[in-house]
DNA sequence: TTTAAAATATGATAATTGTCATGTTATGTG
DNA sequence: CACATAACATGACAATTATCATATTTTAAA
């Protein structure tokens, strides 16, 4: 079994401030899980008795609204933790997690997270700082959602995916999302997303190859109004 | 000077898990500040070297967007803490705080919050749980903003204000917000807000008396589509 | 490889929301 | 009280976005 202290995810997550002993416990208890593209990792309303840590791959957190539509709340990549909140507040999760491509997760039981949280000040302060950052991002997202046009939100999502997950050898966004995925992130109809992406193509801001998207002009995308 | 251990705000905030000694320090260091309706408590971009705790009154947290419009991110009432995040992440605040009516705040210097956070496990876990709750709310807000109509968002805001801050002796919402305030919360034009509130009046969902709003039919407001 | 299903694309049209103009009503200040 | 200012209200119109219909293309499975 892979040891946690070598895991690349550790470099990126709050777990970097766990002690060697704590990390050893995590290492011993954790189980590694693989999910295929499209697999549901957990469903809204489930009780999570542990935390997932993304070792490799990308997942989305979604929330079902009253009309039966999914809203994507967050994308998660390497080093991100899933389910910390539910574990800390001891509530069922209010989000579903779905794999966007093949993904490898470590599942760490609740106790191995909560115990260090209650004993290791550095770790708990780190998690607190992560939460503070998440909250700030969340506020920014809210303002964007409230005040920007669909076109702007799509442009920003493309830039976000580019910035966060990078590009493949040919310059295409390495995370491949369907038009419906993009629609679910910006909170609009799939048709609107398709139309706007087509427009971006005509404008030369992006190019596509099947489902792959390449950003051709970062600056123009930033200036979309 | 009023002692913190008698403060009603303490019953509601994470400070309830501070030790007597910690609370004594807070009590000795804190300063009480009064703001009048409309006063700016602090501005986006300021460095906050402490935390505000709402003793009485209501404030809003707003964020300026690129077009110069304010988005209201959160309303704060008795027992709510303002500025914890900036203090914890050691960053300048990304929000402004404005008094919505006459308000009394306690200002607690940074150290009196951060030191207990680094020493008192119970307190820091409590703050963590508060953050977890805030994050969940924030996600819910995002989904609402993304997927509900302006009309629904206004109806929900009325219900929220009713639920959170209650009504006066005559049944009017005890927090009095301008149409512009409501617009800034739901992220729409002031005129749209005025129109929709007029419609709600015609429909008999609410009644008004000057700026005062009374909810006449909770159930109908909940069912708005 | 064939074929069904899913994803993408686009037109037509409706619904929602924003913007600008303009008038009325409250509110507060000298 | 008078007056200036801000808040509220409403019409007319424009812009954005959603919805429905219908092709076309891509993908995946038999």
PDB file of N, CA, C and O in Angstrom, chain B residues 99-154:
ATOM      1  N   UNK B  99     -23.737  49.335   8.233  1.00  0.00           N
ATOM      2  CA  UNK B  99     -24.832  49.205   9.194  1.00  0.00           C
ATOM      3  C   UNK B  99     -26.171  49.403   8.495  1.00  0.00           C
ATOM      4  O   UNK B  99     -26.346  50.348   7.737  1.00  0.00           O
ATOM      5  N   UNK B 100     -27.114  48.516   8.730  1.00  0.00           N
ATOM      6  CA  UNK B 100     -28.448  48.651   8.128  1.00  0.00           C
ATOM      7  C   UNK B 100     -29.404  49.366   9.074  1.00  0.00           C
ATOM      8  O   UNK B 100     -30.425  49.886   8.655  1.00  0.00           O
ATOM      9  N   UNK B 101     -29.093  49.353  10.343  1.00  0.00           N
ATOM     10  CA  UNK B 101     -29.776  50.219  11.299  1.00  0.00           C
ATOM     11  C   UNK B 101     -28.754  50.560  12.371  1.00  0.00           C
ATOM     12  O   UNK B 101     -27.580  50.176  12.250  1.00  0.00           O
ATOM     13  N   UNK B 102     -29.147  51.282  13.389  1.00  0.00           N
ATOM     14  CA  UNK B 102     -28.178  51.622  14.419  1.00  0.00           C
ATOM     15  C   UNK B 102     -27.663  50.325  15.020  1.00  0.00           C
ATOM     16  O   UNK B 102     -28.433  49.410  15.313  1.00  0.00           O
ATOM     17  N   UNK B 103     -26.366  50.240  15.162  1.00  0.00           N
ATOM     18  CA  UNK B 103     -25.781  48.950  15.523  1.00  0.00           C
ATOM     19  C   UNK B 103     -24.687  49.132  16.566  1.00  0.00           C
ATOM     20  O   UNK B 103     -23.989  50.142  16.586  1.00  0.00           O
ATOM     21  N   UNK B 104     -24.594  48.157  17.436  1.00  0.00           N
ATOM     22  CA  UNK B 104     -23.576  48.174  18.472  1.00  0.00           C
ATOM     23  C   UNK B 104     -22.691  46.953  18.284  1.00  0.00           C
ATOM     24  O   UNK B 104     -23.168  45.818  18.242  1.00  0.00           O
ATOM     25  N   UNK B 105     -21.409  47.217  18.149  1.00  0.00           N
ATOM     26  CA  UNK B 105     -20.457  46.138  17.894  1.00  0.00           C
ATOM     27  C   UNK B 105     -19.382  46.136  18.961  1.00  0.00           C
ATOM     28  O   UNK B 105     -19.001  47.187  19.471  1.00  0.00           O
ATOM     29  N   UNK B 106     -18.860  44.946  19.257  1.00  0.00           N
ATOM     30  CA  UNK B 106     -17.648  44.894  20.051  1.00  0.00           C
ATOM     31  C   UNK B 106     -16.495  44.599  19.121  1.00  0.00           C
ATOM     32  O   UNK B 106     -16.593  43.711  18.264  1.00  0.00           O
ATOM     33  N   UNK B 107     -15.431  45.325  19.298  1.00  0.00           N
ATOM     34  CA  UNK B 107     -14.244  45.080  18.484  1.00  0.00           C
ATOM     35  C   UNK B 107     -13.221  44.380  19.359  1.00  0.00           C
ATOM     36  O   UNK B 107     -12.833  44.882  20.417  1.00  0.00           O
ATOM     37  N   UNK B 108     -12.811  43.193  18.910  1.00  0.00           N
ATOM     38  CA  UNK B 108     -11.854  42.407  19.682  1.00  0.00           C
ATOM     39  C   UNK B 108     -10.558  42.301  18.878  1.00  0.00           C
ATOM     40  O   UNK B 108     -10.574  41.813  17.747  1.00  0.00           O
ATOM     41  N   UNK B 109      -9.450  42.733  19.442  1.00  0.00           N
ATOM     42  CA  UNK B 109      -8.186  42.707  18.701  1.00  0.00           C
ATOM     43  C   UNK B 109      -7.797  41.282  18.305  1.00  0.00           C
ATOM     44  O   UNK B 109      -8.106  40.322  19.014  1.00  0.00           O
ATOM     45  N   UNK B 110      -7.150  41.220  17.192  1.00  0.00           N
ATOM     46  CA  UNK B 110      -6.698  39.974  16.576  1.00  0.00           C
ATOM     47  C   UNK B 110      -6.161  38.921  17.561  1.00  0.00           C
ATOM     48  O   UNK B 110      -6.595  37.769  17.545  1.00  0.00           O
ATOM     49  N   UNK B 111      -5.215  39.341  18.399  1.00  0.00           N
ATOM     50  CA  UNK B 111      -4.544  38.386  19.279  1.00  0.00           C
ATOM     51  C   UNK B 111      -5.503  37.664  20.215  1.00  0.00           C
ATOM     52  O   UNK B 111      -5.311  36.484  20.511  1.00  0.00           O
ATOM     53  N   UNK B 112      -6.523  38.366  20.658  1.00  0.00           N
ATOM     54  CA  UNK B 112      -7.460  37.751  21.601  1.00  0.00           C
ATOM     55  C   UNK B 112      -8.326  36.692  20.928  1.00  0.00           C
ATOM     56  O   UNK B 112      -9.011  35.928  21.596  1.00  0.00           O
ATOM     57  N   UNK B 113      -8.280  36.674  19.623  1.00  0.00           N
ATOM     58  CA  UNK B 113      -8.999  35.626  18.892  1.00  0.00           C
ATOM     59  C   UNK B 113      -8.021  34.547  18.434  1.00  0.00           C
ATOM     60  O   UNK B 113      -8.261  33.348  18.607  1.00  0.00           O
ATOM     61  N   UNK B 114      -6.913  34.982  17.869  1.00  0.00           N
ATOM     62  CA  UNK B 114      -5.973  34.022  17.279  1.00  0.00           C
ATOM     63  C   UNK B 114      -5.279  33.178  18.360  1.00  0.00           C
ATOM     64  O   UNK B 114      -5.110  31.970  18.190  1.00  0.00           O
ATOM     65  N   UNK B 115      -4.920  33.791  19.464  1.00  0.00           N
ATOM     66  CA  UNK B 115      -4.277  33.008  20.527  1.00  0.00           C
ATOM     67  C   UNK B 115      -5.165  31.868  21.021  1.00  0.00           C
ATOM     68  O   UNK B 115      -4.729  30.716  21.028  1.00  0.00           O
ATOM     69  N   UNK B 116      -6.397  32.152  21.409  1.00  0.00           N
ATOM     70  CA  UNK B 116      -7.277  31.037  21.802  1.00  0.00           C
ATOM     71  C   UNK B 116      -7.440  30.013  20.674  1.00  0.00           C
ATOM     72  O   UNK B 116      -7.502  28.815  20.933  1.00  0.00           O
ATOM     73  N   UNK B 117      -7.473  30.494  19.445  1.00  0.00           N
ATOM     74  CA  UNK B 117      -7.618  29.568  18.319  1.00  0.00           C
ATOM     75  C   UNK B 117      -6.456  28.587  18.275  1.00  0.00           C
ATOM     76  O   UNK B 117      -6.603  27.444  17.853  1.00  0.00           O
ATOM     77  N   UNK B 118      -5.295  29.064  18.704  1.00  0.00           N
ATOM     78  CA  UNK B 118      -4.114  28.205  18.616  1.00  0.00           C
ATOM     79  C   UNK B 118      -3.932  27.364  19.869  1.00  0.00           C
ATOM     80  O   UNK B 118      -3.094  26.467  19.890  1.00  0.00           O
ATOM     81  N   UNK B 119      -4.707  27.682  20.908  1.00  0.00           N
ATOM     82  CA  UNK B 119      -4.518  26.931  22.159  1.00  0.00           C
ATOM     83  C   UNK B 119      -5.737  26.147  22.612  1.00  0.00           C
ATOM     84  O   UNK B 119      -5.611  25.070  23.147  1.00  0.00           O
ATOM     85  N   UNK B 120      -6.895  26.731  22.388  1.00  0.00           N
ATOM     86  CA  UNK B 120      -8.120  26.134  22.916  1.00  0.00           C
ATOM     87  C   UNK B 120      -8.801  25.298  21.834  1.00  0.00           C
ATOM     88  O   UNK B 120      -9.457  25.812  20.940  1.00  0.00           O
ATOM     89  N   UNK B 121      -8.634  23.983  21.973  1.00  0.00           N
ATOM     90  CA  UNK B 121      -9.131  23.073  20.950  1.00  0.00           C
ATOM     91  C   UNK B 121     -10.643  23.182  20.763  1.00  0.00           C
ATOM     92  O   UNK B 121     -11.149  23.122  19.654  1.00  0.00           O
ATOM     93  N   UNK B 122     -11.317  23.324  21.866  1.00  0.00           N
ATOM     94  CA  UNK B 122     -12.771  23.362  21.779  1.00  0.00           C
ATOM     95  C   UNK B 122     -13.232  24.585  20.991  1.00  0.00           C
ATOM     96  O   UNK B 122     -14.088  24.511  20.119  1.00  0.00           O
ATOM     97  N   UNK B 123     -12.601  25.722  21.315  1.00  0.00           N
ATOM     98  CA  UNK B 123     -12.936  26.965  20.624  1.00  0.00           C
ATOM     99  C   UNK B 123     -12.633  26.839  19.133  1.00  0.00           C
ATOM    100  O   UNK B 123     -13.464  27.164  18.285  1.00  0.00           O
ATOM    101  N   UNK B 124     -11.465  26.317  18.814  1.00  0.00           N
ATOM    102  CA  UNK B 124     -11.086  26.285  17.407  1.00  0.00           C
ATOM    103  C   UNK B 124     -11.965  25.298  16.630  1.00  0.00           C
ATOM    104  O   UNK B 124     -12.313  25.533  15.481  1.00  0.00           O
ATOM    105  N   UNK B 125     -12.381  24.226  17.304  1.00  0.00           N
ATOM    106  CA  UNK B 125     -13.292  23.283  16.634  1.00  0.00           C
ATOM    107  C   UNK B 125     -14.660  23.917  16.430  1.00  0.00           C
ATOM    108  O   UNK B 125     -15.316  23.707  15.401  1.00  0.00           O
ATOM    109  N   UNK B 126     -15.064  24.734  17.394  1.00  0.00           N
ATOM    110  CA  UNK B 126     -16.338  25.449  17.268  1.00  0.00           C
ATOM    111  C   UNK B 126     -16.314  26.426  16.101  1.00  0.00           C
ATOM    112  O   UNK B 126     -17.287  26.526  15.334  1.00  0.00           O
ATOM    113  N   UNK B 127     -15.218  27.140  15.979  1.00  0.00           N
ATOM    114  CA  UNK B 127     -15.097  28.084  14.852  1.00  0.00           C
ATOM    115  C   UNK B 127     -15.114  27.305  13.547  1.00  0.00           C
ATOM    116  O   UNK B 127     -15.760  27.701  12.576  1.00  0.00           O
ATOM    117  N   UNK B 128     -14.430  26.163  13.571  1.00  0.00           N
ATOM    118  CA  UNK B 128     -14.408  25.309  12.385  1.00  0.00           C
ATOM    119  C   UNK B 128     -15.827  24.883  12.012  1.00  0.00           C
ATOM    120  O   UNK B 128     -16.218  24.901  10.842  1.00  0.00           O
ATOM    121  N   UNK B 129     -16.593  24.514  13.006  1.00  0.00           N
ATOM    122  CA  UNK B 129     -17.974  24.103  12.728  1.00  0.00           C
ATOM    123  C   UNK B 129     -18.808  25.260  12.191  1.00  0.00           C
ATOM    124  O   UNK B 129     -19.634  25.076  11.303  1.00  0.00           O
ATOM    125  N   UNK B 130     -18.551  26.454  12.734  1.00  0.00           N
ATOM    126  CA  UNK B 130     -19.256  27.624  12.201  1.00  0.00           C
ATOM    127  C   UNK B 130     -18.903  27.853  10.734  1.00  0.00           C
ATOM    128  O   UNK B 130     -19.772  28.143   9.912  1.00  0.00           O
ATOM    129  N   UNK B 131     -17.639  27.721  10.436  1.00  0.00           N
ATOM    130  CA  UNK B 131     -17.192  27.893   9.052  1.00  0.00           C
ATOM    131  C   UNK B 131     -17.860  26.857   8.150  1.00  0.00           C
ATOM    132  O   UNK B 131     -18.257  27.153   7.029  1.00  0.00           O
ATOM    133  N   UNK B 132     -17.941  25.634   8.658  1.00  0.00           N
ATOM    134  CA  UNK B 132     -18.562  24.570   7.869  1.00  0.00           C
ATOM    135  C   UNK B 132     -20.004  24.929   7.550  1.00  0.00           C
ATOM    136  O   UNK B 132     -20.485  24.754   6.428  1.00  0.00           O
ATOM    137  N   UNK B 133     -20.689  25.495   8.529  1.00  0.00           N
ATOM    138  CA  UNK B 133     -22.076  25.894   8.333  1.00  0.00           C
ATOM    139  C   UNK B 133     -22.164  27.045   7.323  1.00  0.00           C
ATOM    140  O   UNK B 133     -23.008  27.040   6.425  1.00  0.00           O
ATOM    141  N   UNK B 134     -21.263  28.012   7.487  1.00  0.00           N
ATOM    142  CA  UNK B 134     -21.233  29.138   6.549  1.00  0.00           C
ATOM    143  C   UNK B 134     -21.008  28.653   5.121  1.00  0.00           C
ATOM    144  O   UNK B 134     -21.626  29.134   4.173  1.00  0.00           O
ATOM    145  N   UNK B 135     -20.110  27.689   4.981  1.00  0.00           N
ATOM    146  CA  UNK B 135     -19.809  27.168   3.650  1.00  0.00           C
ATOM    147  C   UNK B 135     -21.024  26.508   3.038  1.00  0.00           C
ATOM    148  O   UNK B 135     -21.320  26.673   1.857  1.00  0.00           O
ATOM    149  N   UNK B 136     -21.726  25.762   3.854  1.00  0.00           N
ATOM    150  CA  UNK B 136     -22.927  25.099   3.365  1.00  0.00           C
ATOM    151  C   UNK B 136     -23.956  26.132   2.923  1.00  0.00           C
ATOM    152  O   UNK B 136     -24.543  26.025   1.842  1.00  0.00           O
ATOM    153  N   UNK B 137     -24.163  27.143   3.744  1.00  0.00           N
ATOM    154  CA  UNK B 137     -25.103  28.208   3.379  1.00  0.00           C
ATOM    155  C   UNK B 137     -24.684  28.870   2.078  1.00  0.00           C
ATOM    156  O   UNK B 137     -25.513  29.172   1.223  1.00  0.00           O
ATOM    157  N   UNK B 138     -23.411  29.088   1.986  1.00  0.00           N
ATOM    158  CA  UNK B 138     -22.884  29.762   0.824  1.00  0.00           C
ATOM    159  C   UNK B 138     -23.150  28.951  -0.448  1.00  0.00           C
ATOM    160  O   UNK B 138     -23.499  29.499  -1.494  1.00  0.00           O
ATOM    161  N   UNK B 139     -23.010  27.638  -0.329  1.00  0.00           N
ATOM    162  CA  UNK B 139     -23.312  26.774  -1.475  1.00  0.00           C
ATOM    163  C   UNK B 139     -24.786  26.836  -1.831  1.00  0.00           C
ATOM    164  O   UNK B 139     -25.156  26.891  -3.004  1.00  0.00           O
ATOM    165  N   UNK B 140     -25.618  26.835  -0.808  1.00  0.00           N
ATOM    166  CA  UNK B 140     -27.058  26.928  -1.063  1.00  0.00           C
ATOM    167  C   UNK B 140     -27.384  28.248  -1.766  1.00  0.00           C
ATOM    168  O   UNK B 140     -28.182  28.285  -2.701  1.00  0.00           O
ATOM    169  N   UNK B 141     -26.765  29.318  -1.296  1.00  0.00           N
ATOM    170  CA  UNK B 141     -26.992  30.618  -1.910  1.00  0.00           C
ATOM    171  C   UNK B 141     -26.586  30.600  -3.376  1.00  0.00           C
ATOM    172  O   UNK B 141     -27.271  31.149  -4.241  1.00  0.00           O
ATOM    173  N   UNK B 142     -25.455  29.963  -3.637  1.00  0.00           N
ATOM    174  CA  UNK B 142     -24.970  29.900  -5.011  1.00  0.00           C
ATOM    175  C   UNK B 142     -25.977  29.197  -5.908  1.00  0.00           C
ATOM    176  O   UNK B 142     -26.303  29.666  -6.999  1.00  0.00           O
ATOM    177  N   UNK B 143     -26.483  28.076  -5.436  1.00  0.00           N
ATOM    178  CA  UNK B 143     -27.447  27.320  -6.227  1.00  0.00           C
ATOM    179  C   UNK B 143     -28.714  28.138  -6.446  1.00  0.00           C
ATOM    180  O   UNK B 143     -29.257  28.191  -7.551  1.00  0.00           O
ATOM    181  N   UNK B 144     -29.168  28.805  -5.414  1.00  0.00           N
ATOM    182  CA  UNK B 144     -30.353  29.651  -5.556  1.00  0.00           C
ATOM    183  C   UNK B 144     -30.125  30.747  -6.582  1.00  0.00           C
ATOM    184  O   UNK B 144     -30.984  31.028  -7.420  1.00  0.00           O
ATOM    185  N   UNK B 145     -28.967  31.358  -6.474  1.00  0.00           N
ATOM    186  CA  UNK B 145     -28.654  32.457  -7.375  1.00  0.00           C
ATOM    187  C   UNK B 145     -28.581  31.962  -8.814  1.00  0.00           C
ATOM    188  O   UNK B 145     -29.029  32.632  -9.735  1.00  0.00           O
ATOM    189  N   UNK B 146     -28.032  30.777  -8.975  1.00  0.00           N
ATOM    190  CA  UNK B 146     -27.819  30.250 -10.321  1.00  0.00           C
ATOM    191  C   UNK B 146     -29.107  29.767 -10.961  1.00  0.00           C
ATOM    192  O   UNK B 146     -29.289  29.866 -12.159  1.00  0.00           O
ATOM    193  N   UNK B 147     -30.019  29.255 -10.164  1.00  0.00           N
ATOM    194  CA  UNK B 147     -31.111  28.505 -10.780  1.00  0.00           C
ATOM    195  C   UNK B 147     -32.507  29.034 -10.497  1.00  0.00           C
ATOM    196  O   UNK B 147     -33.468  28.557 -11.078  1.00  0.00           O
ATOM    197  N   UNK B 148     -32.618  30.007  -9.612  1.00  0.00           N
ATOM    198  CA  UNK B 148     -33.957  30.501  -9.340  1.00  0.00           C
ATOM    199  C   UNK B 148     -34.192  31.842 -10.012  1.00  0.00           C
ATOM    200  O   UNK B 148     -33.265  32.606 -10.259  1.00  0.00           O
ATOM    201  N   UNK B 149     -35.453  32.131 -10.274  1.00  0.00           N
ATOM    202  CA  UNK B 149     -35.797  33.396 -10.919  1.00  0.00           C
ATOM    203  C   UNK B 149     -35.658  34.532  -9.913  1.00  0.00           C
ATOM    204  O   UNK B 149     -35.605  34.309  -8.711  1.00  0.00           O
ATOM    205  N   UNK B 150     -35.584  35.740 -10.438  1.00  0.00           N
ATOM    206  CA  UNK B 150     -35.493  36.918  -9.572  1.00  0.00           C
ATOM    207  C   UNK B 150     -36.682  36.946  -8.616  1.00  0.00           C
ATOM    208  O   UNK B 150     -36.541  37.231  -7.431  1.00  0.00           O
ATOM    209  N   UNK B 151     -37.847  36.616  -9.135  1.00  0.00           N
ATOM    210  CA  UNK B 151     -39.053  36.626  -8.308  1.00  0.00           C
ATOM    211  C   UNK B 151     -38.910  35.652  -7.136  1.00  0.00           C
ATOM    212  O   UNK B 151     -39.216  35.984  -5.991  1.00  0.00           O
ATOM    213  N   UNK B 152     -38.423  34.465  -7.429  1.00  0.00           N
ATOM    214  CA  UNK B 152     -38.221  33.480  -6.366  1.00  0.00           C
ATOM    215  C   UNK B 152     -37.200  33.960  -5.344  1.00  0.00           C
ATOM    216  O   UNK B 152     -37.375  33.780  -4.141  1.00  0.00           O
ATOM    217  N   UNK B 153     -36.136  34.576  -5.858  1.00  0.00           N
ATOM    218  CA  UNK B 153     -35.078  35.023  -4.948  1.00  0.00           C
ATOM    219  C   UNK B 153     -35.590  36.128  -4.034  1.00  0.00           C
ATOM    220  O   UNK B 153     -35.241  36.165  -2.846  1.00  0.00           O
ATOM    221  N   UNK B 154     -36.429  37.000  -4.564  1.00  0.00           N
ATOM    222  CA  UNK B 154     -36.978  38.060  -3.716  1.00  0.00           C
ATOM    223  C   UNK B 154     -37.920  37.462  -2.670  1.00  0.00           C
ATOM    224  O   UNK B 154     -37.854  37.804  -1.487  1.00  0.00           O
TER     225      UNK B 154
END
